[in-house]
Short mmCIF file of C-alpha atoms in Angstrom, two decimals:
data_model
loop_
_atom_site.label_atom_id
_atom_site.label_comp_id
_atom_site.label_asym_id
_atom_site.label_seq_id
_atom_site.Cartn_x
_atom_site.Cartn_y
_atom_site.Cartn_z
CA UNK N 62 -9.71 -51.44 -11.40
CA UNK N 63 -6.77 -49.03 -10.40
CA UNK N 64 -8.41 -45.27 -9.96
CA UNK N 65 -5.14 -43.72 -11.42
CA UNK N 66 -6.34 -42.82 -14.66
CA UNK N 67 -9.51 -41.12 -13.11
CA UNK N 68 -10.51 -37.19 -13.76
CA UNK N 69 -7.21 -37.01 -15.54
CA UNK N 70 -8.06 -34.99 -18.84
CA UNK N 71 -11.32 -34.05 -19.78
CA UNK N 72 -12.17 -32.86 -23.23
CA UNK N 73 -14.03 -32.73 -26.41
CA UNK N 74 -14.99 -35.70 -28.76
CA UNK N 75 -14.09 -34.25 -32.31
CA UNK N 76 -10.69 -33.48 -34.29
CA UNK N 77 -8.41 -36.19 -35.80
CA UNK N 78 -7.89 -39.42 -33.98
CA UNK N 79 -6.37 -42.79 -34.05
CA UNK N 80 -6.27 -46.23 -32.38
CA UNK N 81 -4.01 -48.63 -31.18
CA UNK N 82 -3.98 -52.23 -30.21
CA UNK N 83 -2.15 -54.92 -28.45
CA UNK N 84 -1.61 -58.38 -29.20
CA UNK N 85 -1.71 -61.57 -28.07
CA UNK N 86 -5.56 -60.90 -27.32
CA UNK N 87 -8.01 -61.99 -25.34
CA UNK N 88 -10.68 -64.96 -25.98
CA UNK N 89 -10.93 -65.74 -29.47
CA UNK N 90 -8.03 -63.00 -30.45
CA UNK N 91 -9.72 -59.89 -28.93
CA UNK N 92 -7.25 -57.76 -27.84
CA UNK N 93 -8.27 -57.02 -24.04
CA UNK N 94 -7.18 -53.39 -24.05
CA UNK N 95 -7.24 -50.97 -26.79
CA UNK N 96 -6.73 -46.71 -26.62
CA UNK N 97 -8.01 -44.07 -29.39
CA UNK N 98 -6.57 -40.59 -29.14
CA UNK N 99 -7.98 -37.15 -30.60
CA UNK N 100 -6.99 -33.51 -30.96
CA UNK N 101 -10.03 -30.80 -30.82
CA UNK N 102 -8.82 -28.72 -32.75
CA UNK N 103 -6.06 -30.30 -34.61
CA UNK N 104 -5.02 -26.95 -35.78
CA UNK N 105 -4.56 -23.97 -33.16
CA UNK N 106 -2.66 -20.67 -32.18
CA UNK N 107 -0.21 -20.42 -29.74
CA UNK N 108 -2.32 -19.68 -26.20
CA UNK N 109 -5.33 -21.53 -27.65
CA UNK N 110 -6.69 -24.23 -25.57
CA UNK N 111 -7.12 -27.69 -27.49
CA UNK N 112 -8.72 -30.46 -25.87
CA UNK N 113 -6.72 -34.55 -25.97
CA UNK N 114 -9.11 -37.22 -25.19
CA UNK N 115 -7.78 -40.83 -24.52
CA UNK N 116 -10.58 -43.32 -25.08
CA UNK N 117 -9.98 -46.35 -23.31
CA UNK N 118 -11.70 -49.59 -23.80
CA UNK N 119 -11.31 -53.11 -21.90
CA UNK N 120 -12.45 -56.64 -21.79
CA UNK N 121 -14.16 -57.41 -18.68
CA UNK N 122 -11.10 -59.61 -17.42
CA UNK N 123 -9.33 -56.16 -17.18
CA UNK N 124 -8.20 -55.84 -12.85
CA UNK N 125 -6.00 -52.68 -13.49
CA UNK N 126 -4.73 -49.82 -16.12
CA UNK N 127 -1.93 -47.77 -15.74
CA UNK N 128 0.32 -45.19 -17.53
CA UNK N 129 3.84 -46.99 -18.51
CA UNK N 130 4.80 -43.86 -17.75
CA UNK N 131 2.93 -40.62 -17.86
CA UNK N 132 2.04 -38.50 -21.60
CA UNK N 133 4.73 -36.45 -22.07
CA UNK N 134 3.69 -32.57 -24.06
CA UNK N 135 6.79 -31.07 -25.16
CA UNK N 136 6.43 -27.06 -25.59
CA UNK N 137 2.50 -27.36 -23.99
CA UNK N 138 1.14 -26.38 -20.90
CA UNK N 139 -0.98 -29.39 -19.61
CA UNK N 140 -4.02 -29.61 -17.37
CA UNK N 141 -5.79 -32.16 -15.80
CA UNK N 142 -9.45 -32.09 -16.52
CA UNK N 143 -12.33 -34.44 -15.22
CA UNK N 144 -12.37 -37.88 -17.43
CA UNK N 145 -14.85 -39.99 -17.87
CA UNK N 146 -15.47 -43.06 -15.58
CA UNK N 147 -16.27 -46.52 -16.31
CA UNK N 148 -18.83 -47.75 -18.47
CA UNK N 149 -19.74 -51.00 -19.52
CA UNK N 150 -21.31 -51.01 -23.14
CA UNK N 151 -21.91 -53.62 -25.45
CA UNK N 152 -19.50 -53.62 -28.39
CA UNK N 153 -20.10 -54.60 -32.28
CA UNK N 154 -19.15 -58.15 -31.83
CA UNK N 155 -21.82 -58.33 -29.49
CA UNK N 156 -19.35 -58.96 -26.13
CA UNK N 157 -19.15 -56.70 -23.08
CA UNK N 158 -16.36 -54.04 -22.86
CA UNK N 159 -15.34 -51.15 -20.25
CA UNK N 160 -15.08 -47.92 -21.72
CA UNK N 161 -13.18 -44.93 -19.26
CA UNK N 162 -11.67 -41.51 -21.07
CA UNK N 163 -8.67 -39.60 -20.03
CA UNK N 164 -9.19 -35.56 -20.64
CA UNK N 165 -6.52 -32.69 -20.84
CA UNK N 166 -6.46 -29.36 -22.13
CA UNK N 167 -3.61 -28.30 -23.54
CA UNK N 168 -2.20 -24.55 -24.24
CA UNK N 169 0.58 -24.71 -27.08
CA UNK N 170 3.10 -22.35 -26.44
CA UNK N 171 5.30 -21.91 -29.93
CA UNK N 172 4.14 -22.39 -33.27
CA UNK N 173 5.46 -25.46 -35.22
CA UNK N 174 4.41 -29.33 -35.54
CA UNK N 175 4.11 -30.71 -31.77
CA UNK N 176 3.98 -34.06 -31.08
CA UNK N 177 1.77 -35.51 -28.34
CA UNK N 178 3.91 -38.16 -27.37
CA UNK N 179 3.07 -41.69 -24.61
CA UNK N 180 4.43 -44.70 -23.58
CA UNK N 181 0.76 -46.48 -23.66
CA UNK N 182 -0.80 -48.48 -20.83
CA UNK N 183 -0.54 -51.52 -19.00
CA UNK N 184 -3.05 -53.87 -18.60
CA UNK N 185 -2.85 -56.07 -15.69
CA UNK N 186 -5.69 -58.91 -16.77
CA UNK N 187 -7.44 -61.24 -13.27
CA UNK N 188 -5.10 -64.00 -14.67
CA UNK N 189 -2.43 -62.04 -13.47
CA UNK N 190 -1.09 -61.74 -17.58
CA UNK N 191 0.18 -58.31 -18.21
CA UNK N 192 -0.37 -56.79 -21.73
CA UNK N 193 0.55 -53.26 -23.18
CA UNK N 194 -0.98 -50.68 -25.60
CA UNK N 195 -0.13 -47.72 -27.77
CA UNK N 196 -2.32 -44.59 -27.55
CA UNK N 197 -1.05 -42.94 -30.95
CA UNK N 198 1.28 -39.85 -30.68
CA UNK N 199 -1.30 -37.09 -32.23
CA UNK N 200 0.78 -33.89 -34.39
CA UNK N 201 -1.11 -30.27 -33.14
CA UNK N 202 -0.05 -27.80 -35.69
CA UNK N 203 0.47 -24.40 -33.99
CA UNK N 204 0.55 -21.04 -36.13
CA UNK N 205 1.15 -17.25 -34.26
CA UNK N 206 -1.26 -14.64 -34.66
CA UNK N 207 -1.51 -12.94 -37.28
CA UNK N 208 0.02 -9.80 -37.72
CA UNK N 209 -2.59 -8.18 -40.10
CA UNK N 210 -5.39 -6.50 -37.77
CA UNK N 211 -3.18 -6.98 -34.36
CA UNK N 212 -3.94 -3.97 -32.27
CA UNK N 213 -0.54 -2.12 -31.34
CA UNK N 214 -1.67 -3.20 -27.41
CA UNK N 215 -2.12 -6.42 -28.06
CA UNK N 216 -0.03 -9.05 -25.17
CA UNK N 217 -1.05 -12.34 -26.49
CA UNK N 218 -3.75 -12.89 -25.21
CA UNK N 219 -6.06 -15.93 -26.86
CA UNK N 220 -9.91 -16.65 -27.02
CA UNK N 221 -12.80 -14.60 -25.95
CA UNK N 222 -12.26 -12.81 -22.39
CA UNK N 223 -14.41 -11.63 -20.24
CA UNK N 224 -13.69 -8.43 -18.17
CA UNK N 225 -14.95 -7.05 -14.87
CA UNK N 226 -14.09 -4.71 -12.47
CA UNK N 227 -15.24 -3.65 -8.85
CA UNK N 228 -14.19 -1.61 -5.59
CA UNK N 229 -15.25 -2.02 -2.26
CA UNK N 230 -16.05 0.32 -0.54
CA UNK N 231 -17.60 2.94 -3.67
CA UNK N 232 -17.53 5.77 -0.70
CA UNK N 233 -14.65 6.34 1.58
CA UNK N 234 -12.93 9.65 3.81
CA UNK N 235 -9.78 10.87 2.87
CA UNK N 236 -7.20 8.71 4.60
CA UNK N 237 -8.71 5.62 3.62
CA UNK N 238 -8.31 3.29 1.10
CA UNK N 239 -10.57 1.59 -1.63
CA UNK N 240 -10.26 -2.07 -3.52
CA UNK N 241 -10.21 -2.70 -6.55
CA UNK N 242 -10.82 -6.21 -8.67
CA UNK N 243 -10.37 -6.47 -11.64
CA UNK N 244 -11.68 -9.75 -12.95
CA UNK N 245 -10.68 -11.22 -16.32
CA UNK N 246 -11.92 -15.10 -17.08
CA UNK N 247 -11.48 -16.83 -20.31
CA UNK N 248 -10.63 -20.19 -22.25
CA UNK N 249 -6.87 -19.02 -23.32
CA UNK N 250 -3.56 -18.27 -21.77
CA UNK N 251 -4.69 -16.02 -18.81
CA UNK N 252 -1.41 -16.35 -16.92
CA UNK N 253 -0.01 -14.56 -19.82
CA UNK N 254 -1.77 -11.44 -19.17
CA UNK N 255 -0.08 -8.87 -18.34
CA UNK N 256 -0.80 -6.43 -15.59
CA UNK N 257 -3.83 -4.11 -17.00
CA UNK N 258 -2.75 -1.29 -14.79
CA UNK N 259 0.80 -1.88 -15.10
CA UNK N 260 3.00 1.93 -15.95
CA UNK N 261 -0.85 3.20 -14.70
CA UNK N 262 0.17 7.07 -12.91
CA UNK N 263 -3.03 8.59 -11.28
CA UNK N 264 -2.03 12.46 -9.84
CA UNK N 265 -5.64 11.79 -7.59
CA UNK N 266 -4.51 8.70 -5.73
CA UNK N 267 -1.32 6.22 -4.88
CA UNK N 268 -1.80 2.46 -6.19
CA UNK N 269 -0.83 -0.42 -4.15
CA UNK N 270 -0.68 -3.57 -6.30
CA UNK N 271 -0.73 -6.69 -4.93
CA UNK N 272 0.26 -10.25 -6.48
CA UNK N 273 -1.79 -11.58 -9.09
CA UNK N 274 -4.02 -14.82 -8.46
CA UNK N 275 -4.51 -17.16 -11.16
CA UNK N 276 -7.90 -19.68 -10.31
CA UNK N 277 -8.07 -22.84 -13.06
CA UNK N 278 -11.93 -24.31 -12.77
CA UNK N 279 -12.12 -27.74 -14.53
CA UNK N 280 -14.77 -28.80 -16.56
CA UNK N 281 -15.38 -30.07 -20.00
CA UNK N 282 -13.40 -26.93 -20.91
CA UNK N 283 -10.75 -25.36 -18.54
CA UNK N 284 -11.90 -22.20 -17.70
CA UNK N 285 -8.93 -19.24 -16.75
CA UNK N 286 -9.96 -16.59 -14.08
CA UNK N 287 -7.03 -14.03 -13.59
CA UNK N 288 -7.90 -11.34 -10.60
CA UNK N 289 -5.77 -8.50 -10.04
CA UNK N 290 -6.64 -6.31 -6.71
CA UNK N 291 -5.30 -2.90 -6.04
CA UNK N 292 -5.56 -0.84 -2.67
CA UNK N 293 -6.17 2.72 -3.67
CA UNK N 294 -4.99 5.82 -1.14
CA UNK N 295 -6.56 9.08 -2.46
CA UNK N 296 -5.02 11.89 -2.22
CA UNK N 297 -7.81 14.47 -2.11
CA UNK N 298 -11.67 14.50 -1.48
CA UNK N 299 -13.80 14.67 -4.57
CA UNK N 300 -14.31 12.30 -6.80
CA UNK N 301 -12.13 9.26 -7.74
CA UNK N 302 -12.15 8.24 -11.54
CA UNK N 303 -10.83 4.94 -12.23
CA UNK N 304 -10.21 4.69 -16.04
CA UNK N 305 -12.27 2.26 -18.06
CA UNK N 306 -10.07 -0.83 -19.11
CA UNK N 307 -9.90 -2.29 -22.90
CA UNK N 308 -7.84 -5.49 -23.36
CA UNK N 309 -7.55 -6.67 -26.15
CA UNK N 310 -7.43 -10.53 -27.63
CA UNK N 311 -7.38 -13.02 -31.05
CA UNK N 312 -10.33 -15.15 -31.30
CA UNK N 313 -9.13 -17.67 -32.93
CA UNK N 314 -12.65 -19.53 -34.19
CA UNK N 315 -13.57 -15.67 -35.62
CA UNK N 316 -9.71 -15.55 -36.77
CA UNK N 317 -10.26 -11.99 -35.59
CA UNK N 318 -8.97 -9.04 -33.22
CA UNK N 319 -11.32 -8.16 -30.28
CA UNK N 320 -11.69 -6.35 -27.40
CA UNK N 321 -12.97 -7.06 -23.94
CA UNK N 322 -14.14 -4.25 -21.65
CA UNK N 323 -14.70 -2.64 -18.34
CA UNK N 324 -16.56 0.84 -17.63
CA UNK N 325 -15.03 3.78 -16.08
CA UNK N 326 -15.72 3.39 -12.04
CA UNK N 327 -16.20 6.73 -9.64
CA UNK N 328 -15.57 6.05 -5.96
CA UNK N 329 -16.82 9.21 -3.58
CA UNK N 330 -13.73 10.65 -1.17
CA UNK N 331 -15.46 12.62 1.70
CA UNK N 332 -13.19 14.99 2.89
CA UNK N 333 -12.13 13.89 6.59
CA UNK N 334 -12.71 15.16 9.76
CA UNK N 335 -10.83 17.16 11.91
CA UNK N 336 -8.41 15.62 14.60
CA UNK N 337 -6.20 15.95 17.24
CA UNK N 338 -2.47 15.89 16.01
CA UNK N 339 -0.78 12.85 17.16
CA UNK N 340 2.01 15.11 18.97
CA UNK N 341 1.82 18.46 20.06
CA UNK N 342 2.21 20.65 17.24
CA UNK N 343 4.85 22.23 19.07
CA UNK N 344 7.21 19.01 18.77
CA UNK N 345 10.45 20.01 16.30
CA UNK N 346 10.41 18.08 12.97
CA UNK N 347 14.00 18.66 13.19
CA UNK N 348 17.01 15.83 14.01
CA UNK N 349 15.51 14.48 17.14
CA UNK N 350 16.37 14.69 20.60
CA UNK N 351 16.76 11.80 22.70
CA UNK N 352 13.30 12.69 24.38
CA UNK N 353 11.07 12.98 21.51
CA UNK N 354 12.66 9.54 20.05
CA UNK N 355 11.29 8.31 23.58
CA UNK N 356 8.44 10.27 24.23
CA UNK N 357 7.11 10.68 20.59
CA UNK N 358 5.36 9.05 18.13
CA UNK N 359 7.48 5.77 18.25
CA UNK N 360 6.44 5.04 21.80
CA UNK N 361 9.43 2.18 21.85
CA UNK N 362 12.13 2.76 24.04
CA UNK N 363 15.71 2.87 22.89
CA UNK N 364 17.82 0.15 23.75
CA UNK N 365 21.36 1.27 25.19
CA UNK N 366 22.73 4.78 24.54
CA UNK N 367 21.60 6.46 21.03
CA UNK N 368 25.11 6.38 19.59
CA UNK N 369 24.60 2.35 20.33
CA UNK N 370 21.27 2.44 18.82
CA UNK N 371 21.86 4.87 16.01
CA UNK N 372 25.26 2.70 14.85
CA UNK N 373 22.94 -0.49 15.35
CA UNK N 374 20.60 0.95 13.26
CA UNK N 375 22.87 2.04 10.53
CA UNK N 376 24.85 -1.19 10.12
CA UNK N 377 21.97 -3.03 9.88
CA UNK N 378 20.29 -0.93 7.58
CA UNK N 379 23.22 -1.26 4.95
CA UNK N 380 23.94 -5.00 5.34
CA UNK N 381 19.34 -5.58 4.79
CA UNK N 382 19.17 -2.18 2.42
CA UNK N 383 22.33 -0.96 0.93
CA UNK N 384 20.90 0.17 -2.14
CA UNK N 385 17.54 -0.89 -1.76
CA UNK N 386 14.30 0.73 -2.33
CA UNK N 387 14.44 1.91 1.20
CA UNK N 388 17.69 3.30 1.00
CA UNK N 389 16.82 5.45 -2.18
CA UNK N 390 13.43 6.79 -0.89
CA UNK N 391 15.01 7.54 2.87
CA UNK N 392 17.38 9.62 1.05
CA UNK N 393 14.49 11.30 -1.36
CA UNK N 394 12.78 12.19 2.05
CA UNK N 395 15.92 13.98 2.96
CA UNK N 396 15.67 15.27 0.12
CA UNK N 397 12.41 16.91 0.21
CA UNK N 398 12.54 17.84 3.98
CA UNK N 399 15.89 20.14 2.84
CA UNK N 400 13.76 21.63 0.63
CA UNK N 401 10.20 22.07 2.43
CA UNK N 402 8.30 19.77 0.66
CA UNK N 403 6.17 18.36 3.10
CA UNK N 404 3.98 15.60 0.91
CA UNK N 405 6.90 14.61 -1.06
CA UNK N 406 8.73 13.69 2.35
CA UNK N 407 5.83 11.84 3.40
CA UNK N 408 5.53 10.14 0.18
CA UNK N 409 9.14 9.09 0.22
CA UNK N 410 8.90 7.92 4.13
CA UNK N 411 5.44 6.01 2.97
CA UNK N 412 7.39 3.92 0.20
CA UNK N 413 10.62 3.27 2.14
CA UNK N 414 8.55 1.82 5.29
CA UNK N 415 6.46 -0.58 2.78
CA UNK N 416 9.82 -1.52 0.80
CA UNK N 417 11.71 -2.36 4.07
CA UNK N 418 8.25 -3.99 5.53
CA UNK N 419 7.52 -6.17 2.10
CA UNK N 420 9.86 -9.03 2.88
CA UNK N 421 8.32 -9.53 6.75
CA UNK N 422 4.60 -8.94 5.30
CA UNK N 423 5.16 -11.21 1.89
CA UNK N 424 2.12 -9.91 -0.27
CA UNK N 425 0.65 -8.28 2.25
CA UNK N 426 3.01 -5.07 2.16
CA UNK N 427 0.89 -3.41 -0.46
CA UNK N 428 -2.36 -3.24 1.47
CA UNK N 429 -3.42 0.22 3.10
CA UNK N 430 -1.89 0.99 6.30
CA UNK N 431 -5.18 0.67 8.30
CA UNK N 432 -5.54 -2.70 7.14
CA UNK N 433 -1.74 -3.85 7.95
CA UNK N 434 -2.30 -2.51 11.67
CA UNK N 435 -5.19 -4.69 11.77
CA UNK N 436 -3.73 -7.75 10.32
CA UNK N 437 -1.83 -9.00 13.86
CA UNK N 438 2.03 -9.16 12.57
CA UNK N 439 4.68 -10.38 15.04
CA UNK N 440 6.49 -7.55 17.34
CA UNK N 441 9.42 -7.26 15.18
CA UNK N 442 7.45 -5.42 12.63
CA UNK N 443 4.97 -3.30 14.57
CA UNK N 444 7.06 -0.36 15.46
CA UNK N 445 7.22 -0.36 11.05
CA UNK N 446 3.63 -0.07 10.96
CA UNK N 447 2.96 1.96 13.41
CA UNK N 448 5.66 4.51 12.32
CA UNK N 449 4.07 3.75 8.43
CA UNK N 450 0.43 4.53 10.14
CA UNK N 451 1.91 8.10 11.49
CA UNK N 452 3.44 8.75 7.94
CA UNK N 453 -0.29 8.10 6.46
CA UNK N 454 -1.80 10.12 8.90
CA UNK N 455 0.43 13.38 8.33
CA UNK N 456 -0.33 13.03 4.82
CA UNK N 457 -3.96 13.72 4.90
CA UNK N 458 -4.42 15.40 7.86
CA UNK N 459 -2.05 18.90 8.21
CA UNK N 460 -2.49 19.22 11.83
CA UNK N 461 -0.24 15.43 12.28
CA UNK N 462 3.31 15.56 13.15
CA UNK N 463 5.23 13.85 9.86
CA UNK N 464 8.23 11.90 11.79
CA UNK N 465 11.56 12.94 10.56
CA UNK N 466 13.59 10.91 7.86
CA UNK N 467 16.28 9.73 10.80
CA UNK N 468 13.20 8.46 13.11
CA UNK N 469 11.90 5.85 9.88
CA UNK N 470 15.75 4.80 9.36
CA UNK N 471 16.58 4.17 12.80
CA UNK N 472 12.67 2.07 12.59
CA UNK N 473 13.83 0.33 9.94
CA UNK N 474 17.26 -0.32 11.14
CA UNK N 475 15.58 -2.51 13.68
CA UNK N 476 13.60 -4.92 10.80
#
């Protein structure tokens, strides 16, 4: 038999259910193919996982089943989960039939009536007869939340969650940067959840978020892992608090508001080292000349006269970043060299390098400078991270030449 209906949907055995069969039949009127469906649970909130179960049983003269064409779940997110495969049991009439199941769990998402609709299946017998079967549309009845008890922070969330967090390494030297996980892994609607750091502000250290990633692990339930990873700049040696985390969620078999936790975590910043400036101190900070563009921190030479490179630069700046991050925070760093502000200027320079360097780097753009430089990117991009690994440097460590605001614009005039 046909392994297309294999480790489609796996799921639970209880809820409502119905059968369908076909006719003509087989010997003596016994229909050779025959399909029950149930809901577990037949009732559910919106983001609750439900489990549908197709039990399929056929005569042994049964060469091939297949979908007439596939379950259709209108307003549900469907996923496959690992069926059952065949089994040949002796049924009540005392003949021989082949028993598979079909599992999916499904994640309603709107309240209402929703139909479970099919087309049925196809049985293709070793006679070469074709015969076709219902598997009875099934009605889940969806409700919302509900509003008495929800906490004022609650996203949605559904089912009992599990929440952990971690950081690698727990000591580091000012400069550096620290991971951090945060795991959350459930039953419900984890792709829902939203950012647990998200509008986060931390005066201690700069946060570096990078894109969510969303694991599914099949089983007789689905389970939902949802990791969120942060790199983490301090700004200062001490001591680095990272807050404790509470998210909250509606468990719907309690038909009660909980909340799933994560302790506080301290990571150790050791203050960092003296070193030699990257320039001589002695190097202006001012508009550069055409000698410490070539001689400086850059270490690229110019191509063609500076008025060449400098209206290269510009054009191509506007026509990739007119109006862009990058523009706004080159201009900020103007800004706060005008005024002698040293670590806003480097701050500004820091986010208009990573916002001009995100679409070359993809995901990759929010990871610590250190870590960039190691991570082998083509040419084209490693004059940005090398100027991005001199703005980090003059950040923590006083004695390193900060490169001016026109240095980074002409660098990433050249992405």
């Amino acid at each position: 038999m046909t392994r297309r209906l294999l480790g489609l949907v796996a799921i639970g055995v209880m809820g409502i259910g119905a059968s369908a069969q076909i006719a003509p039949g087989g010997a003596e009127g016994d229909p050779p193919c025959r399909a029950d469906a149930e809901l577990n649970p037949s009732r559910a909130v919106v983001g609750q996982q439900v489990l549908w179960r197709v039990r399929i049983s056929t005569g042994l003269s049964v060469q091939e089943i297949s979908w007439v064409a596939p379950p259709r779940f209108p307003n549900v997110r469907s996923e496959r989960l690992p069926g059952r495969a065949d089994s040949v049991v002796g049924d009540r009439a005392g003949g021989t039939v082949r028993i598979r199941e079909e599992h999916r769990a499904l994640f309603p998402e709107r309240p209402g009536d929703l139909e479970i609709l099919s087309a049925g299946l196809r049985c293709t017998l070793s006679s070469g007869d074709v015969f076709h079967t219902d598997v009875p549309a099934a009605v889940l009845r969806v409700t919302s939340p509900p509003d008495a008890g929800r906490p004022a922070d609650f996203s949605g969330v559904i089912g009992p969650l599990i929440v952990k967090t971690h950081v690698e390494p727990s000591r580091i030297t000012l400069g550096e940067s620290v991971r951090l996980i945060v795991s959350l892994r459930g039953g419900g609607n984890l792709w829902d959840v939203q950012d647990p750091f998200a509008g986060f502000e931390s005066p201690a250290a700069e946060w570096f978020a990078t894109r969510p990633v969303l694991k599914l692990l099949p089983g007789t339930r689905l389970g939902v892992q949802r990791l969120f990873e942060y790199d983490l700049v301090p700004h200062r040696a001490g001591t680095l608090n990272i807050p404790a985390l509470q998210i909250p969620y509606y468990d719907p078999v309690g038909r009660a508001y909980e909340a799933a936790s994560a302790a506080r975590i301290r990571v150790a910043v050791e203050p960092r080292s003296p070193v030699s400036p990257a320039l001589p101190p002695s190097q202006p900070l001012a508009e550069p000349s055409i000698e410490a563009v070539d001689g400086g921190w850059i270490g690229l030479a110019l191509l063609g006269s500076v008025t060449v490179a400098a209206a290269t630069a510009a054009i191509s700046l506007r026509r990739r970043a007119s109006g862009s991050a990058a523009r706004d925070e080159i201009d900020a760093a103007r800004a706060a060299h005008a005024t002698g502000d040293r670590d806003a200027e480097a701050a500004a320079l820091a986010r208009a390098l990573r916002a001009a360097l995100r679409p070359h780097l993809a995901a990759d753009a929010a990871r610590a400078s250190e870590k960039l430089a190691r991570a082998g990117p083509e040419a084209r991009v490693a004059a940005a991270l090398q100027a991005l690994a001199a703005v980090e440097r003059a950040r923590f460590d006083p004695s390193a030449l900060l490169p001016h605001p026109t240095e980074v614009e002409r660098t990433i005039g050249k992405l």
